[in-house]
């Protein structure tokens, strides 16, 4: 097989009478920002759920980083470097912003029951080393001022940022972002796009679902369009923009 | 800070009430209440690890308390209730207690493995059922457990270790020395358990449990094994419950199937809610207040009925405890020591 970071074959998921996802072939090429667009209910989030193993596919295969991960547990897949965010933001409400970041960054070894009871000096050192990375990331996302607030107290947009920040603590190989700009104001959207762009330059692969077409066309090297569970178009932004199928199924309605 | 002042005054008022309402035997009543409070407090600390730290709903704590108690008692010299079969050999008490605690943790593992993968509500249902199954099994396996007649004469293993000065102190203040010894050991255990827990709470493990409480899916997305964390928390809380069950039966001096009825779990939850879900020392404080209130309800019963029988006493207790929980849920859902910002019991 090819040396793609992510490669998916005949992935299917059905909800009752509805074929929510039916993707024959999807390969993710490294070092590109790829966007996944499509009308509401197209199956984008479900597709993400299947790839990240948050839902079981009915059939099909998923290969990630040279391994067959079709049956792998979601948390193990995350450990391999595939980290996602959620369309409906999931922050740890009754923990501080800082603790949210700490949890994301802390090592699994240190979270072992016995290690936490004994609290060796290596555990304490590791926790200290985290501080710098947390502060850097919060700075990057303009969240430094909110460090000690409960995550619950953040605005919707800030929660999106925190979720992104948490994911960055994992130093992922690929980030799957489900509508990172939803509910974020235009100015912050601009900044966030820049951040995503910079992350990609640093070698983090990005696959994102986003409804903001202008942003998508600006930032993506590749755009994939889904409708009714299927991929109906796939290519450079300009190609997709002028694709007849896409205009019919999706763009047309918003360009009238 | 304010809440600690409130807690302090509540305690002072409670103790004053005990000593003023009992012209004779105030010390005896005090020790009796504090022993029960310690036992319920320890049990509530276990549920707090489950619910306050991890968000796990355990409504069958009586089963963990029970299995700890029965395991320990059966491993030391004892006699079975009705036939009076005397078993005069056994393990040293500390070892038996350790195995009792372990048995409770294992029951946690056994119940947790199949249910903790499922949605939260399943655990609540399974724990309710498990506690009742446990009680019925204990009742029916008479050969092993003495059934409804229970197990007696196991207290010597503990009371033989009682230092002389406790005995002398007890006798000179008209306190039951054996109960004083159980109560003292219970409160020492609470301090040790709380010291360990405060260390764990601040550790990466404790933080991970809180993350699980807030959002399991996000925990998974960050590469952490939420099921394992829940299982560990469930076993730890169960083990603490087991220890409290052991003290409970040493306090009674006997143990029957009816010791571990569902209302036991209900009262332990009441103590937790009063004290403050999620706080470290809250459950122990809640248990003290709870037991003072129980004593108070008994005087209300005597006021309402000329000489109240057991049923009337229990009825009044139920009403008062129920009203009290409602009061707290509405006006102070964070309990006495809980953090308002980390409110876990939302009544909206
Ligand atoms: N758990 C479920 N049970 C039944 N149907 C579901 C479930 N999850 C999703 N669906 C259906 O599958 C289809 C795809 O949903 P999905 O959330 O993947 O769409 P989406 O492309 O992410 O849409 P949006 O842009 O609105 O977020 C929808 O028709 C939805 O109703
Ligand atoms: Mg979606």
XYZ file of C-alpha atoms and ligand atoms in Angstrom:
636
model
C 0.000 0.000 0.000
C 0.993 3.619 -0.358
C 2.831 5.530 2.332
C -0.198 7.611 3.230
C -0.574 8.673 6.837
C -4.209 7.694 6.758
C -5.928 5.475 4.293
C -9.519 4.362 4.337
C -11.300 1.752 2.244
C -15.030 1.087 1.807
C -15.991 2.535 5.164
C -19.714 2.203 5.825
C -22.057 3.156 8.625
C -25.796 2.801 8.686
C -28.353 4.222 11.141
C -31.571 2.302 10.565
C -32.644 3.151 7.061
C -30.064 5.899 6.657
C -26.678 5.255 5.049
C -24.819 7.907 7.020
C -21.345 7.133 5.712
C -20.354 5.281 2.569
C -16.785 6.168 1.631
C -15.072 3.959 -0.957
C -11.619 5.394 -0.715
C -10.013 8.195 1.206
C -6.273 8.753 1.487
C -4.687 11.479 3.503
C -1.506 12.890 2.067
C 1.000 14.211 4.541
C 1.606 17.858 5.226
C -1.507 19.243 3.748
C -4.408 21.019 5.258
C -7.386 19.077 4.043
C -10.919 20.282 4.613
C -14.056 18.230 4.599
C -17.193 20.135 3.654
C -20.765 19.255 2.845
C -24.348 20.056 3.752
C -25.794 19.461 7.210
C -26.322 15.782 7.802
C -23.867 14.802 5.071
C -22.108 12.446 7.464
C -18.958 14.448 8.177
C -19.056 14.102 11.942
C -19.980 10.442 11.671
C -17.045 9.971 9.307
C -14.774 11.573 11.935
C -16.261 9.321 14.605
C -15.514 6.269 12.494
C -11.946 7.320 11.684
C -11.151 8.101 15.321
C -12.894 4.907 16.463
C -15.502 6.717 18.555
C -18.045 4.694 16.607
C -17.729 1.251 15.080
C -18.028 1.080 11.315
C -20.312 -1.558 9.843
C -17.574 -2.525 7.411
C -14.399 -1.201 5.834
C -10.819 -0.670 6.909
C -8.759 2.133 8.419
C -4.980 2.294 8.213
C -3.075 4.866 10.186
C 0.671 5.403 10.124
C 1.308 1.981 8.638
C -0.944 0.113 11.074
C -4.344 -1.399 10.609
C -6.405 0.355 13.252
C -9.846 -0.735 12.106
C -10.585 -2.398 15.480
C -8.346 -0.352 17.758
C -9.692 1.398 20.874
C -10.182 5.127 20.432
C -7.815 6.021 23.256
C -5.077 3.810 21.835
C -5.487 5.426 18.448
C -5.113 8.808 20.119
C -1.883 7.578 21.690
C -0.636 6.737 18.195
C -1.036 10.399 17.327
C -4.547 10.835 15.958
C -6.209 13.478 18.099
C -9.632 14.973 17.509
C -11.863 17.768 18.717
C -15.638 17.659 18.865
C -18.319 19.592 17.031
C -20.079 20.146 20.365
C -17.148 21.368 22.384
C -16.067 19.098 25.204
C -14.067 20.855 27.888
C -13.760 19.684 31.483
C -16.220 22.206 32.920
C -15.427 22.011 36.598
C -11.678 22.049 36.145
C -9.594 25.146 35.561
C -8.303 25.982 32.102
C -4.849 25.163 33.409
C -5.943 21.776 34.742
C -7.566 20.970 31.421
C -4.183 21.501 29.817
C -2.323 19.640 32.552
C -4.495 16.590 32.165
C -4.022 16.573 28.414
C -0.260 16.836 28.738
C 0.451 14.566 31.690
C 1.963 11.174 30.972
C 0.024 7.960 31.308
C 2.746 6.532 33.520
C 2.333 9.362 36.002
C -1.406 8.853 36.002
C -0.911 5.277 37.188
C -2.483 4.750 40.604
C 0.685 3.607 42.346
C 2.907 6.233 40.756
C 0.471 8.899 41.849
C 0.492 7.507 45.371
C 4.274 7.306 45.596
C 4.940 10.568 43.719
C 8.547 9.956 42.806
C 10.796 12.870 41.864
C 10.544 11.945 38.184
C 6.787 12.418 38.368
C 7.240 15.823 39.926
C 9.852 16.782 37.337
C 7.584 15.790 34.509
C 4.771 17.873 35.952
C 7.152 20.835 36.180
C 8.264 20.405 32.582
C 4.630 20.606 31.539
C 4.296 24.119 32.894
C 6.345 25.679 30.124
C 4.502 23.945 27.328
C 1.128 24.795 28.855
C 2.041 28.458 29.175
C 3.336 28.609 25.612
C 0.204 27.014 24.230
C -2.136 29.207 26.260
C -0.197 32.234 25.081
C -0.554 31.106 21.488
C -4.315 30.789 21.899
C -4.813 34.020 23.828
C -6.038 32.126 26.858
C -3.337 33.113 29.343
C -5.621 35.499 31.186
C -8.180 32.766 31.727
C -5.667 30.270 33.070
C -7.208 29.952 36.519
C -10.845 30.240 35.504
C -13.093 27.230 35.451
C -13.433 26.009 31.861
C -17.190 26.364 32.292
C -16.781 30.123 32.551
C -15.222 30.459 29.094
C -17.197 31.770 26.135
C -18.161 29.353 23.384
C -15.285 30.472 21.192
C -12.784 30.293 24.020
C -13.897 26.731 24.725
C -13.107 25.859 21.123
C -9.652 27.341 21.657
C -9.150 25.406 24.867
C -10.115 22.185 23.154
C -7.586 22.893 20.434
C -4.976 23.769 23.037
C -5.587 20.519 24.880
C -5.136 18.570 21.669
C -1.851 20.356 20.998
C -0.514 19.146 24.344
C -0.557 15.662 22.829
C 1.844 16.666 20.033
C -0.365 14.880 17.512
C 0.626 13.552 14.096
C -2.769 14.463 12.754
C -5.437 16.736 14.175
C -9.063 16.183 13.242
C -10.944 19.394 13.916
C -14.742 19.321 13.775
C -15.865 22.878 12.982
C -13.063 24.768 14.766
C -14.448 28.140 13.680
C -18.084 27.611 14.640
C -19.144 30.372 17.020
C -15.793 32.127 16.882
C -15.941 35.836 16.023
C -14.455 37.011 12.675
C -11.308 38.534 14.159
C -10.555 35.477 16.266
C -11.429 33.240 13.300
C -8.725 35.006 11.361
C -6.217 34.369 14.150
C -7.323 30.801 14.549
C -6.862 30.143 10.841
C -3.360 31.555 11.105
C -2.659 29.283 14.074
C -3.916 26.248 12.180
C -1.806 27.261 9.213
C 1.299 27.630 11.396
C 0.688 24.303 13.099
C 0.606 22.662 9.719
C 3.896 24.315 8.803
C 5.339 22.815 11.985
C 4.437 19.383 10.662
C 1.059 18.682 12.249
C -1.346 17.311 9.691
C -4.770 18.863 9.662
C -8.067 17.390 8.586
C -10.945 19.670 9.382
C -14.673 19.931 8.933
C -15.777 23.522 8.449
C -18.820 25.344 7.107
C -17.055 28.652 6.599
C -16.382 28.250 2.869
C -14.221 31.350 2.486
C -11.940 30.197 5.257
C -11.826 26.695 3.837
C -10.932 27.879 0.343
C -8.265 30.178 1.699
C -6.439 27.775 3.957
C -6.840 24.330 2.405
C -4.609 22.695 -0.149
C -7.235 20.047 -0.664
C -10.987 20.096 -0.225
C -13.155 16.996 0.052
C -16.914 17.297 -0.344
C -19.364 14.880 1.225
C -23.059 14.556 0.542
C -25.386 11.834 1.761
C -22.486 9.852 3.134
C -20.457 9.765 -0.071
C -17.444 11.718 -1.232
C -18.710 13.558 -4.299
C -15.715 15.717 -5.061
C -12.078 15.856 -4.049
C -9.299 18.163 -5.189
C -7.727 21.613 -5.083
C -10.028 24.402 -3.833
C -10.420 25.881 -7.313
C -11.355 22.548 -8.800
C -13.953 21.859 -6.126
C -15.387 25.342 -6.378
C -16.194 24.851 -10.039
C -17.223 21.189 -9.812
C -20.769 20.797 -11.144
C -21.658 18.122 -8.571
C -20.628 20.335 -5.721
C -22.505 23.385 -6.929
C -25.591 21.255 -7.250
C -25.332 19.557 -3.894
C -23.869 22.223 -1.717
C -22.322 25.441 -2.879
C -25.197 26.307 -5.184
C -27.615 26.744 -2.351
C -25.384 29.271 -0.606
C -24.307 31.138 -3.750
C -27.753 31.989 -5.026
C -13.031 30.155 54.822
C -16.596 31.003 55.791
C -17.730 27.439 55.367
C -15.170 26.206 57.913
C -16.536 28.655 60.447
C -20.047 27.383 59.742
C -18.801 23.819 60.104
C -17.116 24.664 63.403
C -20.235 26.261 64.864
C -22.434 23.415 63.707
C -20.153 20.989 65.503
C -20.073 23.055 68.689
C -23.863 23.375 68.718
C -24.221 19.656 68.045
C -21.959 18.661 70.905
C -23.555 21.159 73.280
C -26.923 19.689 72.376
C -25.729 16.176 73.189
C -24.323 17.096 76.572
C -27.166 19.409 77.590
C -29.969 17.082 76.555
C -28.476 14.184 78.510
C -28.031 15.206 82.141
C -26.556 11.815 82.831
C -24.483 9.811 80.417
C -23.639 12.663 78.082
C -20.204 11.210 77.475
C -21.692 7.810 76.734
C -24.099 9.239 74.169
C -21.313 11.294 72.672
C -19.062 8.276 72.168
C -21.929 6.252 70.757
C -22.797 8.971 68.242
C -19.228 9.672 67.267
C -18.539 5.990 66.684
C -21.496 5.626 64.356
C -20.601 8.945 62.736
C -17.058 7.748 62.112
C -18.289 4.536 60.532
C -20.818 6.273 58.301
C -18.294 8.990 57.558
C -15.747 6.450 56.377
C -18.394 4.811 54.196
C -19.347 8.227 52.793
C -15.705 8.949 52.005
C -15.780 5.815 49.843
C -18.864 6.974 47.934
C -17.260 10.372 47.587
C -14.353 8.816 45.696
C -16.921 7.217 43.408
C -19.317 10.085 42.889
C -17.509 13.221 43.970
C -14.242 12.413 42.273
C -15.250 10.276 39.339
C -18.978 10.797 38.805
C -19.833 7.126 39.379
C -23.262 6.486 40.876
C -23.039 3.756 43.482
C -26.340 3.010 45.209
C -25.238 -0.312 46.632
C -22.560 0.666 49.085
C -24.068 -1.723 51.651
C -22.781 -4.633 49.573
C -19.176 -3.428 49.783
C -19.528 -2.755 53.497
C -21.117 -6.159 53.934
C -18.592 -8.214 52.037
C -15.764 -6.531 53.908
C -17.428 -7.245 57.233
C -18.404 -10.858 56.556
C -15.033 -11.753 55.074
C -13.165 -10.392 58.070
C -15.474 -11.870 60.676
C -15.441 -15.317 59.084
C -11.648 -15.343 59.052
C -11.313 -14.758 62.821
C -12.676 -16.821 65.727
C -16.485 -16.502 65.835
C -19.659 -18.462 66.432
C -22.644 -18.855 64.185
C -25.873 -17.411 65.545
C -28.455 -20.120 65.952
C -26.652 -23.446 66.312
C -23.873 -21.781 68.229
C -21.188 -23.541 66.231
C -17.986 -22.154 67.670
C -15.012 -21.654 65.420
C -12.136 -20.907 67.699
C -9.241 -20.606 65.311
C -8.584 -17.975 62.712
C -6.203 -15.490 61.173
C -4.677 -12.577 63.053
C -7.105 -9.664 62.992
C -5.010 -7.193 60.936
C -4.592 -9.792 58.208
C -8.305 -10.612 58.279
C -9.161 -6.915 57.967
C -6.772 -6.572 55.042
C -8.408 -9.505 53.270
C -11.840 -8.043 54.049
C -10.849 -4.765 52.407
C -9.436 -6.668 49.455
C -12.653 -8.644 49.096
C -14.617 -5.399 48.860
C -12.243 -4.089 46.194
C -12.613 -7.359 44.273
C -16.389 -7.088 44.410
C -15.895 -3.623 42.940
C -13.822 -5.111 40.140
C -16.397 -7.827 39.553
C -19.305 -5.363 39.337
C -17.320 -2.718 37.530
C -15.816 -4.761 34.707
C -19.065 -5.407 32.854
C -20.831 -2.137 33.752
C -18.222 0.606 33.640
C -17.990 0.311 29.871
C -21.669 1.186 29.629
C -23.420 4.485 30.267
C -23.411 5.826 33.798
C -26.968 4.915 34.748
C -26.302 1.213 34.320
C -23.882 1.258 37.195
C -26.517 2.796 39.470
C -28.997 0.047 38.644
C -26.466 -2.761 38.914
C -25.220 -1.567 42.300
C -28.753 -1.376 43.727
C -29.426 -4.918 42.546
C -26.047 -6.216 43.695
C -26.590 -4.978 47.232
C -29.945 -6.740 47.469
C -28.581 -9.942 45.946
C -25.724 -9.860 48.421
C -28.104 -9.472 51.353
C -30.381 -12.287 50.184
C -27.436 -14.614 49.563
C -26.127 -13.905 53.050
C -29.575 -14.621 54.465
C -29.983 -17.912 52.632
C -26.496 -19.407 52.955
C -27.121 -20.075 56.617
C -24.345 -22.654 57.014
C -21.707 -20.112 56.204
C -23.190 -16.841 57.407
C -25.606 -17.822 60.118
C -28.400 -16.357 57.991
C -30.835 -14.140 59.843
C -29.318 -15.237 63.138
C -25.981 -13.982 61.999
C -22.553 -14.313 63.517
C -21.643 -13.506 67.101
C -18.728 -13.605 69.510
C -16.085 -12.333 67.132
C -15.322 -9.120 68.990
C -12.609 -10.559 71.231
C -10.060 -10.459 68.419
C -10.414 -6.686 68.444
C -11.127 -6.034 72.094
C -8.134 -8.092 73.270
C -5.963 -5.470 71.651
C -7.579 -2.687 73.695
C -4.993 -0.835 75.798
C -5.652 -0.683 79.541
C -5.861 3.080 79.690
C -8.836 3.031 77.313
C -10.605 0.615 79.614
C -9.834 2.710 82.687
C -10.787 5.938 80.943
C -14.038 4.404 79.757
C -14.982 3.098 83.168
C -14.308 6.345 84.956
C -16.527 8.323 82.542
C -19.263 5.710 82.226
C -18.382 5.049 78.579
C -18.517 1.584 77.065
C -14.796 0.785 76.718
C -15.315 -1.591 73.798
C -17.291 0.976 71.839
C -14.762 3.646 72.737
C -12.028 1.440 71.265
C -13.966 0.822 68.022
C -14.752 4.519 67.681
C -11.161 5.534 68.292
C -9.843 3.103 65.700
C -12.493 4.279 63.225
C -11.456 7.907 63.540
C -7.779 7.010 63.316
C -8.619 5.154 60.091
C -10.470 8.192 58.774
C -7.409 10.348 59.340
C -5.121 7.841 57.623
C -7.527 7.385 54.704
C -7.938 11.144 54.298
C -4.177 11.672 54.311
C -3.788 9.121 51.533
C -6.731 10.560 49.612
C -5.526 14.139 49.850
C -2.271 12.999 48.266
C -4.136 11.152 45.520
C -6.566 13.983 44.899
C -3.779 16.379 43.996
C -1.911 13.798 41.941
C -2.138 13.221 38.178
C -4.360 10.219 38.941
C -6.823 12.328 40.907
C -6.863 14.897 38.149
C -7.547 12.180 35.597
C -10.520 10.958 37.650
C -11.943 14.458 37.659
C -11.544 14.638 33.905
C -13.453 11.359 33.612
C -16.176 12.834 35.811
C -16.453 15.817 33.492
C -16.324 14.154 30.077
C -15.317 10.613 29.272
C -15.221 11.098 25.520
C -12.784 13.963 25.811
C -10.655 11.788 28.084
C -10.553 9.121 25.393
C -9.792 11.642 22.673
C -6.717 12.623 24.679
C -5.435 9.065 24.715
C -6.421 8.100 28.254
C -8.105 4.866 29.233
C -11.295 6.076 30.912
C -12.545 2.581 31.751
C -9.362 1.717 33.620
C -9.534 4.954 35.612
C -13.169 4.313 36.509
C -12.371 0.767 37.543
C -9.548 1.898 39.823
C -11.734 4.549 41.406
C -14.540 2.065 41.868
C -12.251 -0.434 43.593
C -10.717 2.198 45.870
C -14.109 3.506 47.012
C -15.336 -0.057 47.496
C -12.287 -0.889 49.619
C -12.945 2.111 51.877
C -16.569 0.983 52.126
C -15.355 -2.489 53.116
C -13.277 -1.056 55.950
C -16.231 0.933 57.264
C -18.386 -2.205 57.188
C -15.813 -4.005 59.322
C -15.950 -1.264 61.967
C -19.734 -1.293 61.793
C -20.027 -4.932 62.807
C -17.375 -4.626 65.511
C -19.400 -1.765 66.903
C -22.546 -3.935 67.010
C -20.645 -6.997 68.181
C -22.826 -9.107 65.900
C -23.616 -9.220 62.218
C -26.798 -10.363 60.454
C -28.077 -10.138 56.918
C -30.301 -7.260 58.071
C -27.253 -5.173 59.024
C -26.782 -4.314 55.353
C -30.238 -3.199 54.255
C -30.630 -0.553 51.513
C -31.408 2.159 54.065
C -27.783 1.937 55.195
C -26.679 3.092 51.746
C -29.335 5.809 51.844
C -28.074 7.169 55.161
C -24.481 7.139 53.958
C -25.531 9.168 50.918
C -27.368 11.558 53.242
C -24.161 12.091 55.219
C -22.261 12.752 51.994
C -24.797 15.279 50.730
C -24.876 17.127 54.062
C -21.097 17.263 54.279
C -20.473 18.248 50.691
C -19.925 16.064 47.654
C -16.398 16.286 46.339
C -14.785 17.827 49.415
C -12.213 15.837 51.323
C -13.363 16.039 54.937
C -16.977 16.907 54.125
C -18.330 13.353 54.301
C -16.957 12.813 57.823
C -18.381 16.121 59.015
C -21.678 15.314 57.328
C -21.829 12.007 59.148
C -21.375 13.702 62.531
C -24.168 16.192 61.800
C -26.302 13.349 60.470
C -25.986 11.333 63.661
C -26.690 14.284 65.910
C -29.827 14.885 63.871
C -30.776 11.226 64.225
C -30.441 11.629 67.995
C -32.543 14.780 67.756
C -35.285 13.039 65.809
C -35.534 10.477 68.568
C -36.434 13.237 71.012
C -38.954 14.583 68.507
C -40.472 11.086 68.371
C -40.744 11.008 72.132
C -42.484 14.356 71.945
C -44.938 13.146 69.273
C -45.631 9.694 70.666
C -45.710 8.932 74.345
C -43.388 5.945 74.102
C -42.438 5.498 70.488
C -41.807 1.994 69.197
C -39.140 1.070 66.686
C -41.372 1.686 63.706
C -42.426 5.120 64.854
C -38.819 6.058 65.530
C -37.789 4.876 62.073
C -40.697 6.719 60.473
C -39.810 10.029 62.069
C -36.154 9.522 61.186
C -37.053 8.961 57.555
C -39.206 12.069 57.358
C -36.651 14.318 59.024
C -33.697 13.015 56.995
C -35.745 13.322 53.807
C -36.717 16.917 54.595
C -33.154 17.729 55.479
C -31.801 16.401 52.191
C -34.459 18.394 50.340
C -33.487 21.476 52.279
C -29.831 21.042 51.385
C -30.541 20.260 47.736
C -32.514 23.476 47.402
C -30.600 25.921 49.574
C -27.105 24.505 49.771
C -26.569 21.813 47.146
C -22.832 21.981 47.688
C -23.291 20.726 51.257
C -21.477 22.248 54.211
C -17.924 21.956 52.896
C -18.416 21.505 49.142
C -17.221 24.077 46.620
C -20.088 25.992 45.050
C -18.133 26.289 41.822
C -17.747 22.533 41.562
C -21.343 21.724 42.303
C -22.115 18.124 41.436
C -25.740 17.893 42.470
C -27.553 20.273 40.178
C -31.252 20.634 40.898
C -32.458 22.619 37.948
N -26.377 8.229 16.565
C -27.143 8.410 15.474
N -28.287 7.730 15.312
C -29.054 7.905 14.216
N -28.762 8.743 13.236
C -27.631 9.461 13.325
C -26.761 9.337 14.451
N -25.709 10.162 14.281
C -25.914 10.780 13.103
N -27.058 10.355 12.521
C -27.550 10.786 11.226
O -26.523 10.615 10.287
C -26.487 11.700 9.389
C -25.112 12.307 9.383
O -24.909 13.005 10.572
P -23.562 13.806 10.888
O -23.641 14.322 12.243
O -22.414 12.940 10.547
O -23.677 14.998 9.827
P -22.690 16.224 9.595
O -22.227 16.126 8.186
O -21.645 16.278 10.627
O -23.671 17.432 9.716
P -23.429 18.901 10.342
O -22.743 19.700 9.300
O -24.807 19.407 10.590
O -22.628 18.740 11.580
C -27.595 12.649 9.809
O -28.696 12.443 8.978
C -27.920 12.251 11.222
O -29.273 12.438 11.484
Mg -21.125 17.550 12.080
